[in-house]
Short mmCIF file of C-alpha atoms in Angstrom, two decimals:
data_model
loop_
_atom_site.label_atom_id
_atom_site.label_comp_id
_atom_site.label_asym_id
_atom_site.label_seq_id
_atom_site.Cartn_x
_atom_site.Cartn_y
_atom_site.Cartn_z
CA MET A 1 8.10 -0.26 11.77
CA THR A 2 11.67 -1.03 11.00
CA THR A 3 12.43 -1.70 14.62
CA ALA A 4 10.36 -4.57 15.88
CA VAL A 5 9.72 -3.09 19.31
CA LYS A 6 6.80 -4.58 21.19
CA ARG A 7 4.77 -1.63 22.35
CA ARG A 8 2.35 -1.79 25.23
CA THR A 9 -1.10 -1.53 23.75
CA PRO A 10 -3.72 -1.63 26.51
CA THR A 11 -6.52 -0.77 24.07
CA LEU A 12 -5.63 -3.73 21.91
CA THR A 13 -5.60 -6.07 24.91
CA ALA A 14 -8.88 -4.74 26.32
CA GLY A 15 -10.56 -4.94 22.90
CA ALA A 16 -9.30 -8.48 22.32
CA VAL A 17 -10.54 -9.58 25.76
CA LEU A 18 -14.05 -8.14 25.24
CA VAL A 19 -14.34 -9.51 21.71
CA GLY A 20 -12.95 -12.83 22.91
CA LEU A 21 -15.63 -12.91 25.61
CA VAL A 22 -18.44 -12.41 23.08
CA VAL A 23 -16.97 -15.05 20.76
CA LEU A 24 -16.54 -17.50 23.64
CA VAL A 25 -20.13 -17.03 24.81
CA ALA A 26 -21.41 -17.54 21.26
CA LEU A 27 -19.34 -20.71 20.85
CA VAL A 28 -20.44 -22.15 24.18
CA SER A 29 -24.08 -21.50 23.25
CA PHE A 30 -23.78 -24.11 20.48
CA ILE A 31 -23.17 -26.88 22.97
CA TRP A 32 -24.71 -25.62 26.20
CA THR A 33 -27.14 -23.04 27.48
CA PRO A 34 -28.71 -23.13 30.98
CA HIS A 35 -32.20 -23.37 29.48
CA ASP A 36 -33.81 -23.55 26.06
CA PRO A 37 -33.74 -19.84 25.11
CA THR A 38 -37.03 -20.09 23.19
CA ARG A 39 -39.05 -22.14 25.67
CA VAL A 40 -42.13 -20.24 26.79
CA ASP A 41 -43.30 -21.10 30.30
CA ALA A 42 -45.96 -18.98 31.98
CA ALA A 43 -45.15 -20.53 35.34
CA VAL A 44 -41.76 -18.80 35.54
CA ARG A 45 -42.56 -15.48 33.81
CA LEU A 46 -40.86 -12.29 35.01
CA LEU A 47 -38.80 -13.95 37.66
CA GLY A 48 -36.01 -11.91 39.20
CA PRO A 49 -32.48 -13.30 39.34
CA THR A 50 -32.49 -16.67 41.09
CA GLY A 51 -30.17 -19.61 41.32
CA ASP A 52 -31.87 -21.31 38.39
CA PHE A 53 -32.28 -18.18 36.25
CA LEU A 54 -29.15 -16.09 36.79
CA PHE A 55 -30.58 -12.88 35.28
CA GLY A 56 -34.21 -13.92 35.66
CA THR A 57 -36.81 -14.49 32.94
CA ASP A 58 -38.78 -12.30 30.54
CA LYS A 59 -42.55 -11.86 30.18
CA PHE A 60 -42.84 -15.22 28.42
CA GLY A 61 -40.81 -17.03 31.05
CA ARG A 62 -37.71 -17.38 28.80
CA ASP A 63 -34.31 -17.48 30.46
CA LEU A 64 -32.39 -14.25 29.93
CA VAL A 65 -28.89 -15.77 30.15
CA SER A 66 -29.71 -18.35 27.49
CA GLN A 67 -31.16 -15.68 25.20
CA ILE A 68 -28.08 -13.49 25.60
CA MET A 69 -25.82 -16.43 24.82
CA VAL A 70 -27.67 -17.43 21.65
CA GLY A 71 -28.11 -13.74 20.78
CA ALA A 72 -24.30 -13.38 20.71
CA ARG A 73 -24.35 -15.81 17.79
CA THR A 74 -26.78 -13.60 15.88
CA THR A 75 -24.67 -10.55 16.64
CA LEU A 76 -21.42 -12.09 15.39
CA TYR A 77 -23.17 -13.64 12.41
CA VAL A 78 -24.52 -10.25 11.39
CA GLY A 79 -21.16 -8.56 11.90
CA VAL A 80 -19.23 -11.14 9.89
CA VAL A 81 -21.63 -11.14 6.95
CA ALA A 82 -22.09 -7.34 6.89
CA VAL A 83 -18.34 -6.65 7.10
CA GLY A 84 -17.71 -9.45 4.60
CA VAL A 85 -20.13 -7.94 2.09
CA ALA A 86 -18.67 -4.47 2.63
CA ALA A 87 -15.04 -5.59 2.35
CA LEU A 88 -15.60 -7.83 -0.68
CA ILE A 89 -17.37 -5.09 -2.63
CA GLY A 90 -15.68 -1.99 -1.21
CA THR A 91 -12.04 -3.08 -1.38
CA PRO A 92 -11.93 -3.95 -5.11
CA LEU A 93 -13.94 -0.81 -5.88
CA GLY A 94 -11.49 1.37 -3.97
CA ILE A 95 -8.44 -0.27 -5.57
CA LEU A 96 -10.06 0.03 -9.00
CA ALA A 97 -10.86 3.70 -8.39
CA ALA A 98 -7.26 4.41 -7.47
CA MET A 99 -5.69 2.49 -10.35
CA SER A 100 -8.01 3.36 -13.23
CA PRO A 101 -8.00 6.56 -15.32
CA ARG A 102 -8.93 9.69 -13.41
CA TRP A 103 -12.46 10.06 -14.83
CA LEU A 104 -13.43 6.49 -13.92
CA GLY A 105 -11.93 6.80 -10.45
CA GLU A 106 -13.80 10.04 -9.86
CA PHE A 107 -17.04 8.47 -11.10
CA ILE A 108 -16.69 5.48 -8.75
CA MET A 109 -15.96 7.73 -5.80
CA ARG A 110 -18.90 10.08 -6.49
CA VAL A 111 -21.29 7.12 -6.63
CA ASN A 112 -19.61 5.97 -3.44
CA ASP A 113 -20.31 9.34 -1.82
CA LEU A 114 -23.95 8.98 -2.84
CA VAL A 115 -24.25 5.67 -0.98
CA LEU A 116 -22.35 7.16 1.95
CA ALA A 117 -24.76 10.06 2.16
CA PHE A 118 -27.74 7.68 2.29
CA PRO A 119 -28.70 6.89 5.91
CA ALA A 120 -27.82 3.27 6.64
CA LEU A 121 -30.89 2.58 8.77
CA LEU A 122 -33.20 3.97 6.10
CA LEU A 123 -31.55 1.71 3.53
CA ALA A 124 -32.05 -1.29 5.81
CA ILE A 125 -35.68 -0.38 6.46
CA MET A 126 -36.25 -0.09 2.70
CA PHE A 127 -34.63 -3.47 2.19
CA GLY A 128 -36.82 -4.90 4.94
CA ALA A 129 -39.95 -3.43 3.32
CA VAL A 130 -39.05 -4.78 -0.12
CA PHE A 131 -37.55 -8.19 0.66
CA GLY A 132 -39.21 -8.83 4.01
CA ALA A 133 -37.58 -8.26 7.37
CA SER A 134 -35.05 -10.92 8.29
CA THR A 135 -31.54 -11.23 9.66
CA TRP A 136 -30.35 -11.67 6.08
CA THR A 137 -31.83 -8.49 4.67
CA ALA A 138 -30.50 -6.59 7.68
CA MET A 139 -27.00 -8.01 7.22
CA VAL A 140 -26.87 -7.30 3.49
CA ALA A 141 -28.29 -3.79 3.93
CA ILE A 142 -25.78 -2.97 6.67
CA GLY A 143 -23.05 -4.43 4.48
CA ILE A 144 -23.99 -2.28 1.49
CA ALA A 145 -24.16 0.81 3.68
CA THR A 146 -20.61 0.02 4.88
CA VAL A 147 -19.18 -0.43 1.36
CA PRO A 148 -18.20 3.27 1.00
CA SER A 149 -15.96 3.32 4.07
CA PHE A 150 -14.03 0.34 2.72
CA ALA A 151 -13.84 1.83 -0.76
CA ARG A 152 -12.43 5.08 0.64
CA ILE A 153 -9.84 3.40 2.83
CA ALA A 154 -8.83 1.06 0.00
CA ARG A 155 -8.57 3.95 -2.46
CA SER A 156 -6.42 6.19 -0.31
CA GLY A 157 -4.19 3.26 0.68
CA THR A 158 -3.84 2.18 -2.94
CA MET A 159 -2.96 5.67 -4.09
CA GLN A 160 -0.23 5.78 -1.49
CA VAL A 161 1.15 2.40 -2.57
CA MET A 162 0.92 3.31 -6.26
CA SER A 163 3.15 6.34 -5.71
CA THR A 164 6.00 4.26 -4.27
CA GLU A 165 9.13 3.32 -6.13
CA TYR A 166 8.51 -0.39 -5.62
CA VAL A 167 5.41 -0.12 -7.77
CA LEU A 168 7.47 1.79 -10.33
CA ALA A 169 9.99 -1.04 -10.19
CA ALA A 170 7.22 -3.59 -10.68
CA ARG A 171 5.99 -1.66 -13.70
CA ALA A 172 9.52 -1.51 -15.08
CA ALA A 173 9.59 -5.27 -14.61
CA GLY A 174 6.58 -5.50 -16.89
CA ARG A 175 4.00 -6.42 -14.26
CA SER A 176 0.39 -5.79 -15.22
CA ARG A 177 -1.93 -3.66 -13.11
CA LEU A 178 -3.81 -6.71 -11.91
CA VAL A 179 -0.63 -8.39 -10.70
CA ILE A 180 0.55 -5.17 -9.03
CA ALA A 181 -2.82 -4.90 -7.27
CA ARG A 182 -2.58 -8.45 -5.98
CA ARG A 183 1.12 -8.68 -5.16
CA HIS A 184 1.91 -5.16 -3.98
CA VAL A 185 -1.22 -3.17 -3.20
CA LEU A 186 -3.30 -5.72 -1.31
CA PRO A 187 -0.60 -6.88 1.14
CA ASN A 188 0.34 -3.28 1.86
CA ILE A 189 -3.19 -2.05 2.56
CA ALA A 190 -4.24 -5.19 4.47
CA GLY A 191 -3.50 -3.51 7.80
CA LEU A 192 -5.78 -0.59 7.00
CA LEU A 193 -8.53 -2.98 5.95
CA ILE A 194 -8.25 -5.04 9.12
CA VAL A 195 -8.62 -1.92 11.24
CA GLN A 196 -11.59 -0.80 9.16
CA SER A 197 -13.17 -4.25 9.54
CA SER A 198 -13.03 -4.08 13.29
CA VAL A 199 -14.53 -0.60 13.47
CA SER A 200 -17.22 -1.51 10.91
CA PHE A 201 -18.00 -4.64 12.90
CA ALA A 202 -18.91 -2.48 15.91
CA ILE A 203 -21.14 -0.28 13.75
CA ALA A 204 -22.81 -3.35 12.24
CA VAL A 205 -23.54 -4.83 15.67
CA LEU A 206 -25.15 -1.58 16.73
CA ALA A 207 -27.10 -1.29 13.47
CA GLU A 208 -28.44 -4.82 13.78
CA ALA A 209 -29.59 -4.11 17.33
CA ALA A 210 -31.30 -0.93 16.17
CA LEU A 211 -32.99 -2.71 13.25
CA SER A 212 -34.19 -5.59 15.41
CA PHE A 213 -35.44 -3.04 17.91
CA LEU A 214 -37.46 -1.42 15.13
CA GLY A 215 -38.74 -4.79 13.96
CA PHE A 216 -36.76 -4.84 10.69
CA GLY A 217 -34.07 -7.23 11.76
CA THR A 218 -34.00 -10.68 13.27
CA ARG A 219 -37.46 -12.29 13.41
CA PRO A 220 -38.77 -14.05 16.47
CA PRO A 221 -38.15 -16.58 17.85
CA THR A 222 -34.42 -16.31 17.05
CA PRO A 223 -32.90 -14.51 20.03
CA SER A 224 -31.34 -11.15 19.25
CA TRP A 225 -30.06 -8.49 21.62
CA GLY A 226 -31.88 -5.75 19.74
CA ARG A 227 -35.21 -7.54 19.94
CA MET A 228 -34.72 -8.28 23.62
CA LEU A 229 -34.41 -4.53 24.10
CA GLN A 230 -37.57 -3.92 22.14
CA GLU A 231 -39.55 -6.51 24.09
CA SER A 232 -38.36 -4.95 27.35
CA GLN A 233 -39.87 -1.58 26.41
CA GLU A 234 -43.34 -1.92 27.92
CA LEU A 235 -41.90 -3.22 31.19
CA LEU A 236 -39.04 -0.72 31.40
CA ALA A 237 -40.48 0.97 34.53
CA VAL A 238 -41.19 -2.28 36.41
CA GLN A 239 -38.47 -4.57 35.16
CA PRO A 240 -35.48 -2.42 34.00
CA ARG A 241 -33.35 -5.59 34.28
CA LEU A 242 -34.87 -6.78 30.97
CA ALA A 243 -33.36 -3.77 29.16
CA ILE A 244 -30.13 -3.49 31.13
CA VAL A 245 -28.90 -7.03 30.44
CA PRO A 246 -29.07 -6.95 26.62
CA GLY A 247 -27.97 -3.29 26.75
CA ILE A 248 -24.77 -4.26 28.54
CA ALA A 249 -24.22 -7.12 26.09
CA ILE A 250 -24.46 -4.72 23.13
CA ALA A 251 -22.21 -2.20 24.85
CA VAL A 252 -19.56 -4.86 25.57
CA ALA A 253 -19.53 -6.08 21.96
CA VAL A 254 -19.44 -2.59 20.43
CA LEU A 255 -16.80 -1.33 22.84
CA GLY A 256 -14.75 -4.47 22.27
CA PHE A 257 -14.65 -4.13 18.50
CA ASN A 258 -14.00 -0.38 18.68
CA LEU A 259 -11.09 -0.84 21.09
CA LEU A 260 -9.76 -3.70 18.99
CA GLY A 261 -9.91 -1.46 15.92
CA ASP A 262 -8.14 1.42 17.67
CA GLY A 263 -5.55 -0.90 19.14
CA LEU A 264 -4.84 -2.51 15.76
CA ARG A 265 -4.56 0.91 14.17
CA ASP A 266 -1.96 1.96 16.71
CA ARG A 267 -0.11 -1.29 16.25
CA LEU A 268 -0.21 -1.44 12.46
CA ASP A 269 0.09 2.20 11.46
CA PRO A 270 3.71 3.32 11.75
CA ARG A 271 2.71 6.98 11.38
CA LEU A 272 0.78 6.87 14.65
CA ALA A 273 3.34 4.72 16.41
CA GLY A 274 5.29 7.55 18.01
CA ARG A 275 2.34 9.47 19.37
CA ARG A 276 1.76 7.90 22.71
CA MET B 1 20.97 1.83 -28.31
CA ILE B 2 18.82 4.72 -27.18
CA GLU B 3 17.91 7.70 -29.32
CA VAL B 4 16.17 10.67 -27.78
CA ARG B 5 14.93 13.46 -30.03
CA ASP B 6 13.51 16.78 -28.88
CA LEU B 7 11.90 15.17 -25.86
CA ARG B 8 9.36 17.30 -24.02
CA ARG B 9 7.26 16.67 -20.96
CA THR B 10 4.88 19.23 -19.51
CA TYR B 11 3.00 18.50 -16.31
CA ARG B 12 -0.39 20.11 -16.44
CA GLY B 13 -1.07 22.59 -13.67
CA ARG B 14 -3.79 21.52 -11.27
CA LEU B 15 -6.07 23.73 -9.19
CA GLY B 16 -4.78 27.00 -10.58
CA ARG B 17 -1.12 26.18 -10.31
CA PRO B 18 0.85 26.84 -13.50
CA ALA B 19 1.97 24.04 -15.80
CA VAL B 20 5.53 22.80 -15.32
CA ASP B 21 7.86 22.18 -18.25
CA ALA B 22 9.96 19.38 -16.83
CA LEU B 23 11.71 18.69 -20.13
CA ARG B 24 12.01 21.29 -22.89
CA GLY B 25 13.40 19.57 -25.92
CA VAL B 26 16.12 17.13 -24.94
CA SER B 27 18.09 15.19 -27.56
CA PHE B 28 20.92 12.70 -27.12
CA ASP B 29 22.09 9.24 -28.12
CA VAL B 30 23.36 6.48 -25.93
CA ALA B 31 25.51 3.99 -27.79
CA ALA B 32 25.74 0.31 -26.86
CA GLY B 33 28.31 -0.19 -24.13
CA GLN B 34 28.44 3.47 -23.28
CA ARG B 35 28.33 4.67 -19.71
CA PHE B 36 26.21 7.73 -20.02
CA GLY B 37 25.91 10.13 -17.09
CA ILE B 38 23.12 12.64 -16.60
CA VAL B 39 23.88 15.29 -14.05
CA GLY B 40 21.85 18.19 -12.75
CA GLU B 41 20.37 19.61 -9.57
CA SER B 42 16.95 18.61 -8.27
CA GLY B 43 14.18 19.94 -10.46
CA SER B 44 16.32 19.80 -13.60
CA GLY B 45 14.16 17.07 -15.13
CA LYS B 46 16.38 14.07 -14.41
CA SER B 47 13.71 11.92 -12.81
CA THR B 48 11.21 12.76 -15.54
CA LEU B 49 13.78 11.72 -18.10
CA VAL B 50 14.37 8.39 -16.31
CA ARG B 51 10.65 7.62 -16.30
CA LEU B 52 10.37 8.42 -19.98
CA LEU B 53 13.43 6.33 -20.90
CA ALA B 54 11.83 3.37 -19.12
CA ALA B 55 8.46 4.08 -20.80
CA LEU B 56 6.80 4.51 -17.40
CA ASP B 57 5.40 7.86 -18.52
CA THR B 58 4.37 9.40 -21.85
CA PRO B 59 6.15 12.44 -23.27
CA THR B 60 4.17 15.47 -24.44
CA GLY B 61 6.48 15.82 -27.41
CA GLY B 62 9.47 14.27 -29.14
CA THR B 63 10.48 10.65 -29.58
CA ILE B 64 12.46 7.95 -27.82
CA SER B 65 13.72 4.91 -29.67
CA PHE B 66 15.21 1.82 -28.13
CA ARG B 67 17.22 -0.27 -30.59
CA GLY B 68 15.44 1.47 -33.41
CA THR B 69 11.93 0.88 -32.05
CA ARG B 70 9.80 3.75 -30.78
CA ILE B 71 8.89 3.32 -27.14
CA ASP B 72 7.12 6.62 -26.45
CA GLY B 73 3.34 6.44 -26.24
CA VAL B 74 3.38 2.70 -26.93
CA PRO B 75 0.87 0.52 -25.02
CA GLU B 76 2.35 -1.69 -22.32
CA ARG B 77 1.60 -4.95 -24.13
CA ARG B 78 4.02 -3.97 -26.89
CA LEU B 79 6.82 -3.09 -24.48
CA LYS B 80 7.70 -6.59 -23.38
CA PHE B 81 11.06 -6.47 -25.18
CA LEU B 82 11.92 -3.27 -23.33
CA ARG B 83 10.98 -4.71 -19.92
CA ASP B 84 13.47 -7.51 -20.39
CA GLU B 85 16.24 -5.37 -21.85
CA LEU B 86 16.08 -2.23 -19.75
CA GLN B 87 16.01 -2.16 -15.96
CA ILE B 88 16.20 0.53 -13.30
CA VAL B 89 17.95 0.89 -9.97
CA PHE B 90 16.09 3.49 -7.96
CA GLN B 91 17.31 6.11 -5.56
CA ASP B 92 15.61 5.17 -2.32
CA PRO B 93 16.72 1.69 -1.28
CA MET B 94 13.82 1.46 1.18
CA GLY B 95 11.04 2.86 -0.98
CA SER B 96 11.94 0.78 -4.02
CA LEU B 97 11.60 -2.54 -2.20
CA ASP B 98 8.14 -3.75 -1.19
CA PRO B 99 8.29 -4.01 2.64
CA ARG B 100 5.87 -6.97 2.63
CA MET B 101 7.86 -9.10 0.21
CA ARG B 102 10.77 -11.41 0.86
CA VAL B 103 14.03 -10.67 -0.93
CA ARG B 104 13.55 -13.85 -2.98
CA ASP B 105 10.28 -12.58 -4.43
CA ILE B 106 11.61 -9.06 -4.93
CA ILE B 107 14.60 -10.23 -6.96
CA CYS B 108 12.56 -12.70 -8.99
CA GLU B 109 9.87 -10.13 -9.77
CA PRO B 110 11.16 -9.25 -13.28
CA LEU B 111 11.41 -12.99 -14.04
CA LYS B 112 7.74 -13.48 -13.15
CA ARG B 113 8.51 -16.89 -11.73
CA ARG B 114 10.65 -18.33 -8.98
CA ASP B 115 14.05 -19.44 -10.15
CA ASP B 116 16.32 -20.47 -7.28
CA GLU B 117 19.32 -21.08 -9.48
CA ARG B 118 19.19 -17.60 -10.99
CA LEU B 119 18.47 -16.16 -7.55
CA ALA B 120 21.65 -17.70 -6.15
CA GLU B 121 23.65 -16.36 -9.10
CA LEU B 122 22.28 -12.87 -8.60
CA LEU B 123 22.83 -12.80 -4.85
CA ASP B 124 26.39 -13.91 -5.43
CA ALA B 125 26.91 -11.29 -8.14
CA VAL B 126 25.89 -8.45 -5.83
CA GLY B 127 27.73 -9.84 -2.84
CA LEU B 128 24.83 -10.91 -0.63
CA PRO B 129 24.70 -14.17 1.32
CA LEU B 130 22.32 -16.90 0.14
CA ASP B 131 20.26 -16.76 3.31
CA ALA B 132 19.29 -13.17 2.45
CA ALA B 133 16.64 -14.63 0.14
CA SER B 134 14.19 -15.49 2.87
CA ARG B 135 14.45 -12.20 4.74
CA TYR B 136 12.56 -8.92 4.42
CA PRO B 137 14.01 -5.58 3.19
CA HIS B 138 13.88 -3.88 6.60
CA GLN B 139 16.33 -6.43 7.95
CA PHE B 140 19.08 -5.00 5.75
CA SER B 141 21.19 -1.86 5.81
CA GLY B 142 20.87 0.82 3.15
CA GLY B 143 23.82 -0.44 1.16
CA GLN B 144 22.60 -4.03 1.29
CA ARG B 145 19.15 -2.94 0.17
CA GLN B 146 20.67 -1.21 -2.81
CA ARG B 147 22.43 -4.50 -3.60
CA ILE B 148 19.02 -6.21 -3.56
CA SER B 149 17.71 -3.53 -5.88
CA ILE B 150 20.65 -4.09 -8.25
CA ALA B 151 20.12 -7.85 -8.18
CA ARG B 152 16.49 -7.34 -9.13
CA ALA B 153 17.48 -5.08 -12.02
CA LEU B 154 19.96 -7.66 -13.31
CA ALA B 155 17.50 -10.58 -13.02
CA PRO B 156 16.12 -10.54 -16.58
CA ASP B 157 19.65 -10.18 -17.99
CA PRO B 158 19.10 -6.68 -19.35
CA LYS B 159 21.23 -4.86 -21.90
CA VAL B 160 20.66 -1.41 -20.41
CA LEU B 161 20.75 -0.43 -16.77
CA ILE B 162 19.38 2.91 -15.64
CA ALA B 163 20.65 3.98 -12.24
CA ASP B 164 18.62 6.85 -10.82
CA GLU B 165 20.72 8.45 -8.08
CA PRO B 166 21.66 4.99 -6.80
CA VAL B 167 23.96 6.21 -4.03
CA SER B 168 22.45 9.57 -3.01
CA ALA B 169 20.44 8.05 -0.17
CA LEU B 170 23.34 6.02 1.16
CA ASP B 171 25.91 6.73 3.85
CA VAL B 172 29.10 8.16 2.44
CA SER B 173 30.98 5.13 3.74
CA VAL B 174 29.09 2.66 1.53
CA ARG B 175 28.75 4.85 -1.55
CA ALA B 176 32.08 3.80 -2.99
CA GLN B 177 31.25 0.11 -2.47
CA ILE B 178 27.99 0.39 -4.38
CA LEU B 179 29.57 2.50 -7.13
CA ASN B 180 32.38 -0.01 -7.57
CA LEU B 181 29.87 -2.86 -7.60
CA LEU B 182 27.86 -1.10 -10.31
CA ALA B 183 31.00 -0.43 -12.36
CA ASP B 184 32.10 -4.08 -12.01
CA LEU B 185 28.71 -5.43 -13.01
CA VAL B 186 28.46 -3.09 -15.99
CA GLU B 187 31.79 -4.42 -17.16
CA ARG B 188 31.09 -8.08 -16.41
CA TYR B 189 27.68 -8.19 -18.10
CA GLU B 190 28.64 -5.70 -20.85
CA LEU B 191 25.80 -3.41 -19.90
CA THR B 192 24.97 -0.02 -21.29
CA LEU B 193 24.66 2.28 -18.29
CA VAL B 194 22.60 5.41 -17.90
CA PHE B 195 23.65 6.93 -14.61
CA VAL B 196 21.71 9.82 -13.14
CA SER B 197 23.10 11.94 -10.34
CA HIS B 198 23.25 15.45 -8.96
CA ASP B 199 26.92 14.95 -8.18
CA LEU B 200 29.33 15.38 -11.09
CA SER B 201 32.21 13.85 -9.16
CA VAL B 202 30.20 10.62 -8.75
CA VAL B 203 29.33 10.61 -12.45
CA ARG B 204 33.00 11.14 -13.27
CA HIS B 205 33.83 8.08 -11.24
CA VAL B 206 31.52 5.79 -13.21
CA CYS B 207 30.77 7.28 -16.63
CA ASP B 208 32.59 8.06 -19.85
CA THR B 209 30.08 10.56 -21.24
CA VAL B 210 28.01 13.14 -19.40
CA ALA B 211 25.01 15.34 -20.17
CA VAL B 212 24.55 18.32 -17.88
CA MET B 213 20.91 19.24 -17.38
CA ARG B 214 19.39 22.43 -16.16
CA ARG B 215 15.72 23.37 -16.08
CA GLY B 216 14.69 20.68 -18.53
CA GLU B 217 17.44 21.26 -21.05
CA ILE B 218 20.83 19.77 -21.75
CA VAL B 219 23.33 22.61 -21.44
CA GLU B 220 26.45 20.63 -22.05
CA LEU B 221 27.20 17.18 -23.43
CA GLY B 222 30.50 15.47 -23.93
CA ASP B 223 33.33 13.33 -22.65
CA VAL B 224 33.19 13.32 -18.87
CA GLU B 225 36.86 14.22 -18.31
CA GLN B 226 36.68 17.05 -20.78
CA VAL B 227 33.52 18.45 -19.25
CA TYR B 228 35.03 18.17 -15.81
CA GLN B 229 38.39 19.70 -16.71
CA GLN B 230 37.17 22.36 -19.14
CA PRO B 231 33.51 23.11 -18.54
CA LEU B 232 32.10 25.24 -21.34
CA HIS B 233 28.86 26.26 -19.73
CA GLU B 234 28.66 28.55 -16.72
CA TYR B 235 26.21 26.18 -14.99
CA THR B 236 28.62 23.26 -15.25
CA ARG B 237 31.31 25.37 -13.60
CA GLU B 238 28.90 26.16 -10.79
CA LEU B 239 28.12 22.45 -10.35
CA ILE B 240 31.80 21.58 -10.12
CA ALA B 241 32.49 24.39 -7.70
CA ALA B 242 29.51 23.43 -5.52
CA ALA B 243 30.71 19.87 -5.01
CA PRO B 244 32.70 19.51 -1.80
CA THR B 245 36.16 18.21 -2.49
CA LEU B 246 38.91 17.26 -0.10
CA ARG B 247 41.16 19.93 -1.56
CA ALA B 248 38.58 22.67 -1.14
CA ALA B 249 37.83 21.54 2.39
CA LEU B 250 41.53 21.54 3.27
CA ALA B 251 41.98 24.96 1.69
CA ARG B 252 39.19 26.34 3.85
CA PHE B 253 40.65 24.62 6.86
CA GLN B 254 44.05 26.19 6.29
CA GLU B 255 42.60 29.62 5.68
CA GLY B 256 40.47 29.42 8.80
#
């Protein structure tokens, strides 16, 4: 990217708008929601969309809009913690694997492959069974399952950086491996990691929804999009609205983070710059 | 200053490919203050030799001494003296500068601390403006980037400068500038120069002694003028003949 040309990146813009929407809704929910999202009121149960309840109410008479708004918080919370766990463990592991002697690097990557081969949902369900189902166990389990993708990205990026002449120059200047990792490797693979974060965020959001749907994620009464889906199950034929609303919310968040990731990749990766 | 004895480096073959003997027993001495040229085509082992001289790689055989101290196969923590006394200017002026670092930090890297006074001195010595310090490598032309690279190499006040094809990646129009700059700096700071190139005419311009390398061996070693005027080895003659000269170009032009 020697020439600082501003390219048109519609994916990036669309992703940023969708993600921004989710973040905005979550932030607003801290100070205002139309109703208390957890208030049970039999008098208003299963209402269709009205002026007071924009998307109607569920079988307990809780306001759908308010639940979606507070649920956005849960979703982002899960994404941030899961991606944080994955990045904080995976990135150093990947850099270490690339910079250490061959046998150690190979060992780290084979263990990494083992974790990668393990189904993420199964891991989360095991965690839930052992430590008790909660948002926390779900987040940590999703995070651990995402470690390998960060380790791989970090390793391949590091290997590329380590083969450059500027690293050779740093070594000739007497810089230690640790300093080279911090000063040269990390800044140069940051772009890759940001892209990976965004894509992993989308996967984490989806995984949390799936876990909550299965009853291994967020516990009631904390609103969660996945659990809203689960609760809508028995009424799917009569009240499809109860499934469609959280379904759209999940789709918007996942699509947003995926588009953001793709857009950032196109923007940050000079090798892909010329393609479109 | 530098003593190289029977230096060998074999790269192990991977995945069924055969092993490569990059260096097959190279010996030479570089005296203090000498301007020592190493010339040879790509694949002759020049780059391997540079890495070994800077102790960035370990030889499979032979020894290298720097000021009487062995530097081959020595752990990094005992090479501090070498890191301050021997520096490299690399071939690719883009690839050898970290694109995410400001020129200030690049030049001060061998110092391991920020020193604005020294930075100003170095920028001045290589002919770059002071405000270059806060910019990034991609904002400079190839020749200017090579000046940055030279400034970085000079930062720790080294005794030996290794230049690995420092002008090969540059436009012909700026080559002479960078070569003259190198020659001036070598003189001013009384440096010992090891200059690696595939172009004997460039080496002739800068060096007093030359070693001609081919397939990991030194085939000819001697005073640069003598080697150039009366090459003893067939390969050296080929190298000289292969280099485009104005006279040869004119001769072809007149014939055609």
